[in-house]
mmCIF file of C-alpha atoms in Angstrom:
data_model
loop_
_atom_site.group_PDB
_atom_site.id
_atom_site.type_symbol
_atom_site.label_atom_id
_atom_site.label_comp_id
_atom_site.label_asym_id
_atom_site.label_seq_id
_atom_site.Cartn_x
_atom_site.Cartn_y
_atom_site.Cartn_z
ATOM 1 C CA MET O 710 -16.026 -7.355 -3.868
ATOM 2 C CA THR O 711 -18.389 -8.220 -6.690
ATOM 3 C CA GLY O 712 -17.688 -4.522 -8.114
ATOM 4 C CA ASP O 713 -14.136 -5.227 -7.973
ATOM 5 C CA SER O 714 -14.422 -8.383 -9.910
ATOM 6 C CA GLU O 715 -16.613 -6.618 -12.251
ATOM 7 C CA ILE O 716 -14.554 -3.754 -13.011
ATOM 8 C CA THR O 717 -11.434 -6.239 -13.106
ATOM 9 C CA GLY O 718 -13.076 -8.461 -15.711
ATOM 10 C CA ARG O 719 -14.144 -5.418 -17.856
ATOM 11 C CA ILE O 720 -10.650 -4.253 -17.746
ATOM 12 C CA ARG O 721 -9.385 -7.562 -18.620
ATOM 13 C CA ASN O 722 -11.889 -7.447 -21.849
ATOM 14 C CA GLY O 723 -10.455 -4.449 -22.923
ATOM 15 C CA ASP O 724 -13.050 -2.175 -21.697
ATOM 16 C CA ALA O 725 -11.175 1.223 -22.015
ATOM 17 C CA ALA O 726 -13.857 3.213 -20.247
ATOM 18 C CA ALA O 727 -13.906 1.066 -17.103
ATOM 19 C CA PHE O 728 -9.916 1.368 -17.072
ATOM 20 C CA GLU O 729 -10.333 4.933 -17.436
ATOM 21 C CA SER O 730 -12.937 5.158 -14.684
ATOM 22 C CA LEU O 731 -10.449 3.457 -12.379
ATOM 23 C CA PHE O 732 -7.681 5.710 -13.240
ATOM 24 C CA ARG O 733 -9.570 8.836 -12.715
ATOM 25 C CA SER O 734 -10.914 7.610 -9.498
ATOM 26 C CA SER O 735 -7.649 6.256 -7.977
ATOM 27 C CA TYR O 736 -5.004 8.675 -9.516
ATOM 28 C CA VAL O 737 -4.829 11.180 -6.823
ATOM 29 C CA SER O 738 -5.207 9.176 -3.917
ATOM 30 C CA LEU O 739 -2.467 6.658 -5.484
ATOM 31 C CA VAL O 740 -0.034 9.743 -5.949
ATOM 32 C CA ARG O 741 -0.891 11.178 -2.512
ATOM 33 C CA TYR O 742 -0.106 7.800 -1.204
ATOM 34 C CA GLY O 743 3.333 7.582 -3.404
ATOM 35 C CA LEU O 744 4.387 11.089 -2.386
ATOM 36 C CA THR O 745 4.323 9.814 1.428
ATOM 37 C CA ILE O 746 6.896 7.138 0.642
ATOM 38 C CA ILE O 747 9.074 8.871 -1.580
ATOM 39 C CA LYS O 748 8.581 12.670 -1.114
ATOM 40 C CA ASP O 749 8.981 13.536 -5.063
ATOM 41 C CA LYS O 750 5.822 14.550 -6.807
ATOM 42 C CA ASP O 751 6.968 14.038 -10.082
ATOM 43 C CA THR O 752 8.456 10.522 -9.342
ATOM 44 C CA ALA O 753 5.160 9.501 -7.552
ATOM 45 C CA GLU O 754 3.074 10.634 -10.585
ATOM 46 C CA GLU O 755 5.765 8.606 -12.680
ATOM 47 C CA ILE O 756 5.125 5.710 -10.662
ATOM 48 C CA VAL O 757 1.367 5.806 -10.731
ATOM 49 C CA GLN O 758 1.421 6.280 -14.432
ATOM 50 C CA ASP O 759 3.375 3.196 -14.975
ATOM 51 C CA LEU O 760 1.258 1.286 -12.813
ATOM 52 C CA PHE O 761 -1.710 2.026 -14.864
ATOM 53 C CA PHE O 762 0.235 1.617 -18.295
ATOM 54 C CA ARG O 763 1.552 -1.876 -17.077
ATOM 55 C CA LEU O 764 -1.773 -2.641 -15.792
ATOM 56 C CA TRP O 765 -3.720 -2.061 -19.237
ATOM 57 C CA GLN O 766 -0.537 -3.489 -21.059
ATOM 58 C CA GLU O 767 -1.067 -6.763 -19.083
ATOM 59 C CA ARG O 768 -4.677 -6.746 -18.558
ATOM 60 C CA ASN O 769 -5.098 -10.033 -19.991
ATOM 61 C CA LYS O 770 -2.904 -11.423 -16.996
ATOM 62 C CA ILE O 771 -4.794 -9.333 -14.192
ATOM 63 C CA ARG O 772 -5.323 -11.834 -11.046
ATOM 64 C CA ILE O 773 -6.319 -9.757 -7.911
ATOM 65 C CA GLU O 774 -7.085 -12.046 -4.986
ATOM 66 C CA SER O 775 -7.873 -9.246 -2.598
ATOM 67 C CA SER O 776 -9.645 -5.654 -3.327
ATOM 68 C CA LEU O 777 -8.845 -3.540 -6.657
ATOM 69 C CA ASN O 778 -7.954 -0.433 -4.254
ATOM 70 C CA GLY O 779 -5.813 -2.807 -1.575
ATOM 71 C CA TYR O 780 -3.974 -4.113 -4.911
ATOM 72 C CA LEU O 781 -3.380 -0.703 -6.403
ATOM 73 C CA PHE O 782 -2.141 0.705 -3.134
ATOM 74 C CA ARG O 783 0.243 -2.343 -2.584
ATOM 75 C CA SER O 784 1.298 -2.002 -6.213
ATOM 76 C CA VAL O 785 2.391 1.627 -5.629
ATOM 77 C CA HIS O 786 3.992 0.896 -2.445
ATOM 78 C CA ASN O 787 6.059 -2.041 -3.844
ATOM 79 C CA ARG O 788 7.174 0.222 -6.612
ATOM 80 C CA CYS O 789 8.305 3.131 -4.153
ATOM 81 C CA LEU O 790 10.067 0.778 -2.321
ATOM 82 C CA HIS O 791 11.737 -0.660 -5.648
ATOM 83 C CA HIS O 792 12.645 2.935 -6.718
ATOM 84 C CA ILE O 793 14.168 3.841 -3.225
ATOM 85 C CA GLU O 794 16.243 0.671 -3.788
ATOM 86 C CA HIS O 795 17.187 1.557 -7.274
ATOM 87 C CA LEU O 796 18.333 4.916 -6.174
ATOM 88 C CA ARG O 797 20.634 3.466 -3.427
ATOM 89 C CA VAL O 798 22.057 1.009 -5.699
ATOM 90 C CA VAL O 799 22.854 3.883 -8.498
ATOM 91 C CA GLU O 800 24.288 6.204 -5.571
ATOM 92 C CA ARG O 801 26.445 3.123 -4.302
ATOM 93 C CA HIS O 802 27.928 2.537 -7.741
ATOM 94 C CA ALA O 803 28.256 6.242 -8.218
ATOM 95 C CA GLU O 804 30.527 6.791 -4.921
ATOM 96 C CA GLU O 805 32.176 3.260 -6.082
ATOM 97 C CA ALA O 806 33.090 4.664 -9.331
ATOM 98 C CA LEU O 807 34.308 8.030 -7.709
ATOM 99 C CA TYR O 808 36.393 6.178 -5.327
ATOM 100 C CA THR O 809 37.727 3.842 -7.817
ATOM 101 C CA ASN O 810 38.518 6.550 -10.301
ATOM 102 C CA ASN O 811 40.556 8.456 -7.556
ATOM 103 C CA GLU O 812 42.400 5.455 -6.940
ATOM 104 C CA THR O 813 43.415 4.291 -10.245
ATOM 105 C CA ALA O 814 43.023 7.851 -12.429
ATOM 106 C CA ALA O 815 41.230 5.977 -14.900
ATOM 107 C CA THR O 816 41.210 7.160 -18.789
ATOM 108 C CA PRO O 817 38.407 9.056 -20.153
ATOM 109 C CA SER O 818 37.762 5.844 -22.244
ATOM 110 C CA GLU O 819 37.599 3.858 -19.065
ATOM 111 C CA LEU O 820 35.613 6.410 -17.360
ATOM 112 C CA LEU O 821 33.023 6.137 -20.203
ATOM 113 C CA ILE O 822 32.922 2.433 -20.527
ATOM 114 C CA HIS O 823 32.139 2.522 -16.663
ATOM 115 C CA LYS O 824 29.457 5.169 -16.871
ATOM 116 C CA GLU O 825 27.844 2.856 -19.838
ATOM 117 C CA MET O 826 28.168 -0.172 -17.880
ATOM 118 C CA GLN O 827 26.304 1.347 -14.847
ATOM 119 C CA SER O 828 23.643 2.602 -17.071
ATOM 120 C CA ARG O 829 23.121 -0.901 -18.706
ATOM 121 C CA ILE O 830 22.977 -2.263 -15.259
ATOM 122 C CA ALA O 831 20.624 0.244 -14.096
ATOM 123 C CA SER O 832 18.263 -0.544 -17.197
ATOM 124 C CA VAL O 833 18.268 -4.201 -16.711
ATOM 125 C CA LEU O 834 17.351 -3.307 -12.843
ATOM 126 C CA GLU O 835 14.368 -1.558 -14.338
ATOM 127 C CA LYS O 836 13.020 -4.024 -16.339
ATOM 128 C CA LEU O 837 13.097 -6.550 -13.901
ATOM 129 C CA PRO O 838 9.937 -7.477 -11.748
ATOM 130 C CA GLU O 839 10.221 -5.480 -8.388
ATOM 131 C CA ARG O 840 10.645 -8.567 -6.064
ATOM 132 C CA CYS O 841 13.011 -9.899 -8.679
ATOM 133 C CA GLY O 842 15.222 -6.737 -8.836
ATOM 134 C CA GLN O 843 15.075 -6.564 -4.846
ATOM 135 C CA ILE O 844 16.623 -10.078 -4.262
ATOM 136 C CA PHE O 845 19.185 -9.317 -7.067
ATOM 137 C CA CYS O 846 20.450 -6.030 -5.298
ATOM 138 C CA LEU O 847 20.219 -7.747 -1.708
ATOM 139 C CA SER O 848 22.317 -10.646 -3.254
ATOM 140 C CA ARG O 849 24.914 -8.685 -5.085
ATOM 141 C CA PHE O 850 25.080 -5.385 -3.660
ATOM 142 C CA GLU O 851 24.184 -6.009 -0.016
ATOM 143 C CA GLY O 852 26.128 -9.689 -0.131
ATOM 144 C CA LEU O 853 23.124 -11.308 1.674
ATOM 145 C CA LYS O 854 22.923 -15.016 1.300
ATOM 146 C CA TYR O 855 19.780 -16.574 -0.282
ATOM 147 C CA SER O 856 18.752 -17.782 3.209
ATOM 148 C CA GLU O 857 19.061 -14.200 4.642
ATOM 149 C CA ILE O 858 17.151 -12.768 1.635
ATOM 150 C CA ALA O 859 14.139 -15.229 2.039
ATOM 151 C CA GLU O 860 14.137 -14.424 5.884
ATOM 152 C CA ARG O 861 14.155 -10.626 5.170
ATOM 153 C CA LEU O 862 11.297 -10.663 2.556
ATOM 154 C CA ALA O 863 9.407 -13.672 4.039
ATOM 155 C CA VAL O 864 9.495 -15.888 1.110
ATOM 156 C CA SER O 865 10.997 -19.348 0.544
ATOM 157 C CA VAL O 866 14.624 -19.978 -0.484
ATOM 158 C CA LYS O 867 13.393 -21.389 -3.515
ATOM 159 C CA THR O 868 11.601 -18.046 -4.336
ATOM 160 C CA VAL O 869 14.844 -16.378 -4.013
ATOM 161 C CA GLU O 870 16.701 -18.833 -6.117
ATOM 162 C CA ALA O 871 13.969 -18.557 -9.242
ATOM 163 C CA ASN O 872 14.082 -14.749 -8.777
ATOM 164 C CA MET O 873 17.790 -14.737 -8.966
ATOM 165 C CA GLY O 874 17.844 -17.022 -11.752
ATOM 166 C CA ARG O 875 15.496 -14.805 -13.845
ATOM 167 C CA ALA O 876 17.581 -11.701 -12.895
ATOM 168 C CA LEU O 877 21.025 -13.311 -14.083
ATOM 169 C CA LYS O 878 19.382 -14.485 -17.126
ATOM 170 C CA GLU O 879 18.392 -10.699 -18.016
ATOM 171 C CA PHE O 880 21.795 -9.533 -17.026
ATOM 172 C CA ARG O 881 23.188 -12.599 -19.139
ATOM 173 C CA LYS O 882 21.148 -11.326 -22.018
ATOM 174 C CA GLU O 883 22.019 -7.898 -22.095
ATOM 175 C CA PHE O 884 25.682 -8.263 -21.545
ATOM 176 C CA SER O 885 26.104 -11.188 -24.112
ATOM 177 C CA GLU O 886 26.532 -8.458 -26.954
#
């Protein structure tokens, strides 16, 4: 673990060489792992690249309690699950839109507004932290109660409430225009 905490400390202090070394030694195995979950190489690569981008961007906040390798693999795992959930949400909205459009024979301007709304919702979901977005989707799109979400994710109801508050704040900010 000493090596892990040393590497983490060096990265936290802005040591680009330590960060690049970590990237080069971990990238291929993390992409392979992501590929086992999402079955799309380009997406797996994007997820790993985004992980490292955010790791560098937020290096001052790095607090890794377990092994660095474990942290990276867990992060890729969570990001892949978040991506899958995001795809399900987008697919569900597309199906809903198709059904709604067939039912109401929407005008082209209504279709454009609906498509823009879907895009803005997807954009906000992408910006949310993984757990926060997951909790929001479970609540709003699957209709689960806070207690059911807490049980499913093995977190407290307070954690669910806090994450929902954060998600709703982001949605309010996006749609207040």
